[in-house]
Coordinates of C-alpha atoms and ligand atoms in Angstrom, one line a residue:
M1022 CA 126.3 110.2 83.0
P1023 CA 124.1 107.6 84.4
I1024 CA 120.5 108.6 84.7
I1025 CA 118.6 108.1 88.0
V1026 CA 114.8 108.3 88.2
Q1027 CA 113.4 108.9 91.7
K1028 CA 109.7 109.0 92.5
Y1029 CA 108.4 110.5 95.7
G1030 CA 104.9 109.7 97.0
G1031 CA 102.5 112.1 98.7
T1032 CA 103.7 111.4 102.2
S1033 CA 107.3 112.0 101.2
V1034 CA 106.5 115.5 99.9
G1035 CA 103.6 116.0 102.5
T1036 CA 105.0 119.1 104.1
V1037 CA 107.5 121.9 103.3
E1038 CA 110.0 120.2 105.7
R1039 CA 109.7 117.0 103.8
I1040 CA 110.1 118.7 100.5
Q1041 CA 113.4 120.1 101.9
A1042 CA 114.5 116.7 102.9
V1043 CA 113.7 115.3 99.4
A1044 CA 115.7 118.2 97.9
D1045 CA 118.7 117.2 100.0
R1046 CA 118.5 113.7 98.7
V1047 CA 118.1 114.8 95.1
V1048 CA 121.1 117.1 95.4
R1049 CA 123.2 114.3 96.8
A1050 CA 122.3 112.0 93.9
R1051 CA 123.3 114.9 91.5
E1052 CA 126.6 115.5 93.3
D1053 CA 127.3 111.8 93.1
G1054 CA 127.6 112.4 89.3
N1055 CA 124.2 111.4 88.0
D1056 CA 121.6 112.9 85.8
V1057 CA 118.5 113.0 87.9
V1058 CA 114.8 113.0 87.0
V1059 CA 112.5 113.3 90.0
V1060 CA 108.8 112.5 89.7
V1061 CA 106.5 113.8 92.5
S1062 CA 103.0 113.0 93.7
A1063 CA 100.7 115.7 95.1
M1064 CA 101.5 116.8 98.7
G1065 CA 99.9 114.5 101.3
H1066 CA 96.1 114.1 100.7
T1067 CA 95.8 117.0 98.2
T1068 CA 94.2 114.8 95.5
D1069 CA 91.6 113.5 98.0
E1070 CA 90.9 117.1 99.1
L1071 CA 90.5 118.4 95.6
L1072 CA 88.2 115.5 94.8
A1073 CA 86.1 116.2 97.9
M1074 CA 85.7 119.8 96.9
A1075 CA 84.6 118.9 93.4
S1076 CA 82.1 116.4 94.6
E1077 CA 80.6 119.0 97.0
I1078 CA 79.9 121.1 93.9
A1079 CA 78.6 118.3 91.6
V1080 CA 77.7 114.6 92.0
A1081 CA 79.5 113.6 88.9
P1082 CA 82.0 116.4 88.1
D1083 CA 82.8 117.0 84.5
P1084 CA 85.8 114.7 83.7
R1085 CA 87.8 117.3 81.8
E1086 CA 87.5 119.9 84.5
L1087 CA 88.2 117.3 87.2
D1088 CA 91.5 116.4 85.4
M1089 CA 92.4 120.1 85.2
L1090 CA 91.8 120.3 89.0
L1091 CA 93.6 117.2 90.1
T1092 CA 96.7 117.9 88.0
A1093 CA 97.2 121.1 90.0
G1094 CA 98.1 119.0 93.0
E1095 CA 101.3 117.6 91.4
R1096 CA 102.1 121.0 90.0
I1097 CA 102.3 122.5 93.5
A1098 CA 104.6 119.7 94.6
M1099 CA 106.9 119.9 91.6
S1100 CA 107.4 123.6 91.7
L1101 CA 108.0 123.7 95.5
L1102 CA 110.6 121.0 95.0
G1103 CA 112.1 122.9 92.1
I1104 CA 112.4 126.0 94.3
A1105 CA 114.0 123.9 97.1
I1106 CA 116.6 122.4 94.8
N1107 CA 117.5 125.7 93.2
A1108 CA 117.8 127.3 96.6
R1109 CA 120.6 124.7 97.3
G1110 CA 122.6 126.0 94.4
C1111 CA 121.7 123.1 92.2
R1112 CA 120.0 123.9 88.9
A1113 CA 116.5 122.4 88.6
A1114 CA 113.5 122.9 86.4
S1115 CA 110.0 121.5 86.9
Y1116 CA 107.8 120.2 84.0
T1117 CA 104.1 119.3 83.8
G1118 CA 103.3 116.0 82.1
S1119 CA 102.3 117.8 78.9
Q1120 CA 105.6 119.7 78.8
A1121 CA 107.5 116.4 79.4
G1122 CA 105.8 114.8 76.3
I1123 CA 103.7 112.3 78.1
M1124 CA 101.1 111.6 75.5
T1125 CA 97.9 109.7 76.3
D1126 CA 94.6 108.7 75.0
T1127 CA 91.5 110.8 75.8
Q1128 CA 90.1 108.8 78.7
H1129 CA 89.9 111.4 81.5
G1130 CA 90.6 110.0 84.9
S1131 CA 92.3 106.8 83.7
A1132 CA 94.2 107.7 80.5
R1133 CA 96.6 105.3 79.0
I1134 CA 100.1 106.4 77.9
V1135 CA 100.4 106.0 74.1
E1136 CA 103.7 107.7 73.5
I1137 CA 106.5 109.6 75.3
R1138 CA 108.4 112.4 73.6
P1139 CA 111.1 113.3 76.1
K1140 CA 112.8 115.9 74.0
R1141 CA 112.6 118.7 76.6
I1142 CA 113.7 116.3 79.4
F1143 CA 116.8 115.4 77.4
E1144 CA 117.5 119.0 76.7
A1145 CA 117.2 120.0 80.4
L1146 CA 119.5 117.1 81.4
E1147 CA 122.0 118.1 78.8
G1148 CA 121.8 121.6 80.0
G1149 CA 122.9 120.4 83.4
S1150 CA 119.5 120.7 85.2
V1151 CA 117.8 118.3 87.6
V1152 CA 114.4 117.6 86.1
V1153 CA 111.4 117.6 88.4
L1154 CA 108.4 116.1 86.8
A1155 CA 104.7 116.2 87.8
G1156 CA 103.4 112.6 88.2
F1157 CA 100.0 111.3 87.3
Q1158 CA 99.3 113.5 84.2
G1159 CA 99.6 113.7 80.5
L1160 CA 98.3 115.3 77.4
S1161 CA 95.9 113.6 75.0
L1162 CA 97.5 113.0 71.6
S1163 CA 94.4 113.6 69.6
Q1164 CA 92.8 116.5 71.5
Y1165 CA 95.7 118.2 73.4
E1166 CA 93.6 118.0 76.6
I1167 CA 95.1 117.5 80.1
T1168 CA 94.5 113.9 81.3
T1169 CA 95.3 111.9 84.5
L1170 CA 96.6 108.3 84.7
G1171 CA 94.4 106.9 87.4
R1172 CA 94.9 107.0 91.2
G1173 CA 98.5 106.3 92.2
G1174 CA 99.5 107.2 88.6
S1175 CA 102.7 109.0 89.6
D1176 CA 104.3 105.5 89.8
L1177 CA 103.3 105.0 86.2
T1178 CA 104.8 108.4 85.2
A1179 CA 108.1 107.5 86.8
V1180 CA 108.3 104.0 85.2
A1181 CA 107.3 105.2 81.8
M1182 CA 109.8 108.1 81.9
A1183 CA 112.5 105.8 83.1
S1184 CA 111.9 103.5 80.2
A1185 CA 111.7 106.4 77.7
I1186 CA 115.0 107.9 78.7
G1187 CA 116.8 104.6 79.2
A1188 CA 117.2 104.7 83.0
G1189 CA 116.9 101.0 83.6
V1190 CA 116.1 101.5 87.3
C1191 CA 113.3 103.5 88.9
E1192 CA 113.5 104.3 92.6
I1193 CA 110.2 104.6 94.3
Y1194 CA 110.5 106.5 97.6
T1195 CA 107.6 106.0 100.0
D1196 CA 106.8 106.0 103.7
V1197 CA 107.6 102.3 104.2
T1198 CA 111.0 100.6 103.8
G1199 CA 109.9 98.2 101.1
V1200 CA 107.4 95.5 100.2
Y1201 CA 106.5 93.3 103.2
T1202 CA 105.3 89.7 103.6
T1203 CA 102.1 91.3 104.8
D1204 CA 100.9 94.6 106.3
P1205 CA 103.0 95.2 109.4
R1206 CA 100.1 97.0 111.0
I1207 CA 98.2 93.7 111.0
E1208 CA 101.2 91.3 111.7
P1209 CA 104.1 93.0 113.4
R1210 CA 106.3 90.0 112.5
A1211 CA 106.0 90.8 108.8
R1212 CA 109.3 90.8 107.1
K1213 CA 110.7 93.0 104.4
L1214 CA 111.3 91.1 101.1
D1215 CA 114.6 91.7 99.3
V1216 CA 113.3 90.8 95.8
V1217 CA 109.8 90.3 94.4
S1218 CA 109.1 89.3 90.8
Y1219 CA 106.9 91.5 88.6
D1220 CA 104.3 88.8 88.5
E1221 CA 104.2 88.4 92.3
M1222 CA 104.0 92.2 92.7
L1223 CA 101.1 92.4 90.3
E1224 CA 99.3 89.7 92.2
L1225 CA 100.0 91.4 95.5
A1226 CA 98.8 94.7 94.1
A1227 CA 95.6 93.2 92.8
A1228 CA 95.2 91.5 96.1
G1229 CA 95.1 94.8 98.0
A1230 CA 98.7 95.6 98.8
N1231 CA 98.9 99.3 98.2
V1232 CA 102.6 99.8 97.6
L1233 CA 102.5 100.4 93.8
Q1234 CA 100.0 101.2 91.2
S1235 CA 99.3 97.9 89.3
R1236 CA 99.6 99.6 85.9
S1237 CA 103.1 100.8 86.7
V1238 CA 104.2 97.3 87.5
E1239 CA 102.8 96.0 84.3
Y1240 CA 104.6 98.8 82.4
A1241 CA 107.8 98.0 84.2
R1242 CA 107.5 94.3 83.4
R1243 CA 106.8 95.0 79.7
T1244 CA 109.8 97.4 79.4
G1245 CA 112.2 95.7 81.8
V1246 CA 112.6 98.7 84.1
R1247 CA 113.7 97.4 87.6
L1248 CA 111.9 99.1 90.5
H1249 CA 113.5 99.7 93.9
V1250 CA 110.8 100.5 96.5
R1251 CA 112.4 102.2 99.5
S1252 CA 111.9 104.7 102.3
S1253 CA 112.4 108.4 101.8
F1254 CA 113.1 108.7 105.6
E1255 CA 115.8 106.1 105.9
D1256 CA 118.7 105.0 103.9
E1257 CA 118.4 101.3 104.0
V1258 CA 118.0 99.1 100.9
G1259 CA 114.4 98.4 100.1
T1260 CA 112.7 95.8 97.9
W1261 CA 113.7 95.2 94.3
I1262 CA 111.0 94.4 91.8
Q1263 CA 112.3 92.7 88.7
E1264 CA 112.2 89.6 86.5
A1265 CA 112.0 86.4 88.5
E1266 CA 115.3 84.9 89.2
E1267 CA 116.0 81.2 89.3
P1268 CA 113.5 79.9 91.8
M1269 CA 115.1 79.6 95.1
E1270 CA 114.9 76.2 96.5
G1271 CA 112.2 75.9 99.1
V1272 CA 110.9 79.5 98.9
L1273 CA 107.3 79.0 98.4
I1274 CA 105.4 82.1 99.3
S1275 CA 106.1 85.8 99.2
G1276 CA 103.2 87.4 100.9
V1277 CA 99.7 87.5 102.3
A1278 CA 97.5 90.4 101.3
L1279 CA 94.1 91.5 102.7
D1280 CA 91.7 93.5 100.5
T1281 CA 88.8 95.1 102.4
D1282 CA 87.7 97.3 99.6
E1283 CA 85.5 94.8 97.8
A1284 CA 81.9 93.6 98.0
K1285 CA 80.3 90.3 97.0
V1286 CA 77.5 90.6 94.4
T1287 CA 75.1 87.7 93.8
L1288 CA 72.6 87.4 91.0
E1289 CA 70.0 84.9 92.3
R1290 CA 68.5 82.2 90.2
V1291 CA 70.0 83.1 86.9
P1292 CA 68.6 80.9 84.0
D1293 CA 71.2 78.3 83.1
R1294 CA 71.6 78.7 79.4
P1295 CA 74.3 79.6 76.9
G1296 CA 75.0 83.3 76.6
V1297 CA 73.8 84.4 80.0
A1298 CA 77.3 84.8 81.6
A1299 CA 78.4 86.7 78.5
T1300 CA 75.4 89.1 78.8
V1301 CA 76.0 89.7 82.5
F1302 CA 79.8 90.3 82.3
K1303 CA 79.5 92.4 79.1
A1304 CA 77.1 94.7 80.8
I1305 CA 79.4 95.0 83.8
A1306 CA 82.4 95.6 81.6
D1307 CA 80.5 98.2 79.6
D1308 CA 80.1 100.2 82.8
A1309 CA 83.9 99.9 83.4
I1310 CA 83.4 97.9 86.6
S1311 CA 86.4 95.7 87.1
I1312 CA 85.3 92.5 88.8
D1313 CA 87.5 90.0 90.3
M1314 CA 86.3 86.6 91.5
I1315 CA 83.5 84.8 89.8
V1316 CA 81.7 81.8 91.2
Q1317 CA 78.8 80.0 89.5
N1318 CA 77.0 77.4 91.4
V1319 CA 75.7 74.0 90.2
S1320 CA 72.3 74.6 88.6
H1321 CA 69.1 73.3 90.0
A1322 CA 65.9 73.2 88.0
G1323 CA 67.5 75.3 85.2
A1324 CA 68.7 78.1 87.4
T1325 CA 71.9 78.9 89.3
D1326 CA 73.3 81.6 91.5
L1327 CA 76.1 83.7 90.1
S1328 CA 78.4 85.7 92.4
F1329 CA 81.4 87.9 91.8
T1330 CA 83.4 90.5 93.7
A1331 CA 83.7 94.2 92.7
P1332 CA 85.2 97.3 94.3
R1333 CA 83.0 98.9 96.9
A1334 CA 83.7 102.2 95.3
D1335 CA 81.9 101.0 92.2
L1336 CA 78.7 99.9 94.0
P1337 CA 76.5 102.8 92.9
R1338 CA 77.2 101.7 89.3
V1339 CA 76.8 98.0 90.2
H1340 CA 73.3 98.6 91.5
G1341 CA 72.3 100.2 88.3
V1342 CA 73.7 97.4 86.1
M1343 CA 72.2 94.7 88.4
E1344 CA 68.7 96.2 88.3
R1345 CA 68.8 96.2 84.5
L1346 CA 70.2 92.7 84.3
V1347 CA 67.7 91.0 86.6
K1348 CA 65.0 92.1 84.2
E1349 CA 66.9 91.4 81.0
I1350 CA 68.0 87.9 81.8
G1351 CA 65.1 86.9 84.0
A1352 CA 67.0 86.3 87.3
D1353 CA 65.1 86.4 90.6
S1354 CA 66.9 89.2 92.3
Y1355 CA 70.4 90.3 93.3
T1356 CA 72.1 90.9 96.7
I1357 CA 75.2 92.9 97.7
D1358 CA 77.2 91.9 100.7
D1359 CA 79.9 94.5 101.6
D1360 CA 80.9 92.8 104.8
I1361 CA 83.6 90.7 103.2
A1362 CA 87.4 90.6 102.9
K1363 CA 89.6 89.0 100.4
L1364 CA 92.6 87.1 101.7
S1365 CA 95.3 86.3 99.2
L1366 CA 98.4 84.2 99.4
V1367 CA 101.0 85.0 96.7
G1368 CA 104.2 83.2 95.7
A1369 CA 105.9 82.2 92.5
G1370 CA 107.0 78.9 94.2
M1371 CA 103.5 77.6 94.7
K1372 CA 103.3 76.7 91.0
N1373 CA 105.3 73.6 91.6
H1374 CA 104.0 72.6 95.0
P1375 CA 100.6 71.0 95.3
G1376 CA 99.2 71.3 98.7
V1377 CA 99.6 75.0 99.3
A1378 CA 95.9 75.6 98.9
A1379 CA 95.1 72.7 101.2
D1380 CA 97.4 74.1 103.8
M1381 CA 96.0 77.6 103.6
F1382 CA 92.4 76.3 103.9
D1383 CA 93.4 74.1 106.8
S1384 CA 94.9 77.0 108.7
L1385 CA 91.7 78.9 108.2
A1386 CA 89.6 76.0 109.3
G1387 CA 91.7 75.6 112.4
E1388 CA 90.6 79.1 113.4
G1389 CA 86.9 78.5 112.5
I1390 CA 87.1 80.9 109.6
N1391 CA 84.6 80.1 106.9
I1392 CA 85.6 80.4 103.2
E1393 CA 82.9 81.7 100.9
M1394 CA 84.6 82.0 97.5
I1395 CA 87.9 80.8 96.2
S1396 CA 89.9 81.8 93.1
T1397 CA 93.4 80.9 92.0
S1398 CA 96.1 81.9 89.5
P1399 CA 99.3 79.9 89.1
I1400 CA 100.9 82.0 91.8
R1401 CA 98.0 83.2 93.9
I1402 CA 95.2 81.7 96.0
S1403 CA 92.4 84.1 97.2
C1404 CA 89.5 83.4 99.6
V1405 CA 86.6 85.6 100.4
I1406 CA 85.9 85.5 104.1
R1407 CA 83.9 87.6 106.6
A1408 CA 85.4 91.0 107.0
A1409 CA 85.6 90.6 110.8
D1410 CA 87.9 87.5 110.3
G1411 CA 90.3 89.3 108.0
E1412 CA 93.1 90.3 110.3
R1413 CA 93.1 87.1 112.2
A1414 CA 93.2 85.2 108.9
V1415 CA 96.2 87.2 107.8
R1416 CA 98.1 86.3 111.0
V1417 CA 97.3 82.6 111.0
V1418 CA 98.2 82.2 107.3
H1419 CA 101.3 84.3 107.7
G1420 CA 102.4 82.1 110.6
R1421 CA 101.5 78.8 108.9
F1422 CA 103.8 79.6 106.0
S1423 CA 106.6 80.8 108.3
L1424 CA 106.8 84.2 106.6
D1425 CA 108.3 85.9 109.6
E1426 CA 111.4 83.8 109.5
S1427 CA 114.0 85.6 107.6
G1428 CA 115.4 83.8 104.6
S1429 CA 112.6 81.3 105.3
S1430 CA 112.6 78.0 103.6
P1431 CA 109.3 76.9 104.9
E1432 CA 108.4 73.3 105.2
I1433 CA 106.9 72.1 101.9
P1434 CA 103.4 71.2 102.9
T1435 CA 102.7 67.5 102.4
G1436 CA 99.1 68.2 101.6
Ligands
LIG2374 N1 98.2 112.3 93.4 C1 97.6 111.1 92.7 C2 96.8 110.3 93.7 O1 96.7 110.6 94.8 C3 98.7 110.4 92.0 C4 99.7 109.7 92.9 O2 99.8 110.0 94.1 O3 100.4 108.8 92.4 O4 96.3 109.3 93.2
MG2375 MG1 101.2 105.8 95.6

């Protein structure tokens, strides 16, 4: 029997009624003659609520206890769905991550999967059951402790299990109908994409598109699992995420993303000598702060400003590191500016077309929007701009590259 893996996000299992609707869909897939593995997130905002309770009790809750707490969210969703499927006369059994053999390292809060031992999952399927699996969690291989896989980690559970049991395709059910050229709440003319390559999806996710956990896309790329992102409320075909096909003639850009969760950090008047950047970024990495753009200015009189962007959520730690660094390397001071947004243009086609960056900058200039930092990859251009300009910037760039026109073959910019 073909195996289908379906993952339902928090909104899709947000209420008892929605869990009932998910159960209906699962039973249909089963009756169509498939072995079905369903991965669930915690209901609605459960994870945030549990986190909030923990941080009322302690500023930095014990990581082991926090993972114990958070994994309870998925456990509620999985058992309710198990009950709902069984109530429909279809056999189902729910499993925690540890029961399902999702083995991880010991890093509480952001554990990595090191191995999957899907013995019980195969047994359940062979016994004719639908498997309901709690997302986001595993068991540490060396200590047998309960771990979690990072926020949004149910996507990773689904992809990893799909790969381990040879499913080939993993359906990601969510509250939108697929991956869009940009956030439709910002630009109503945004268009659903039929296909996005793994690389583009990774860039979009890093650029702030919140459809999929980045790690799950990396895992899918590495293992060749195709993802189908689609709505749990409607039946229409969603967006396929897979290996890039032959580049379609003329299709340049897939999407525009806006990230408003970052801040710009500047170390002022850093001595310009070998080893300083290494010292700075090693200290930042040691505190597990993942920075994104880096800009170093031309040096004047042996000193230069060094700026980078970091997640706002990490700012308390950034302050600590910067205070230490200013003294250690003999910089003047540091500043943090959290009134910024990062605008990114992503498209596999830009690789072979010079002029895309110029066109993007020109469209921003036409709106009087100032660019403060720029970074690029072969398939992405990102600019830091003022936060207040963010949504306008999305609309103007989206329009400039004709992303609203379906099957668009935008004019190749002449640069
Ligand atoms: N419930 C977890 C979270 O909110 C995992 C997930 O939803 O994928 O991050
Ligand atoms: Mg999610």
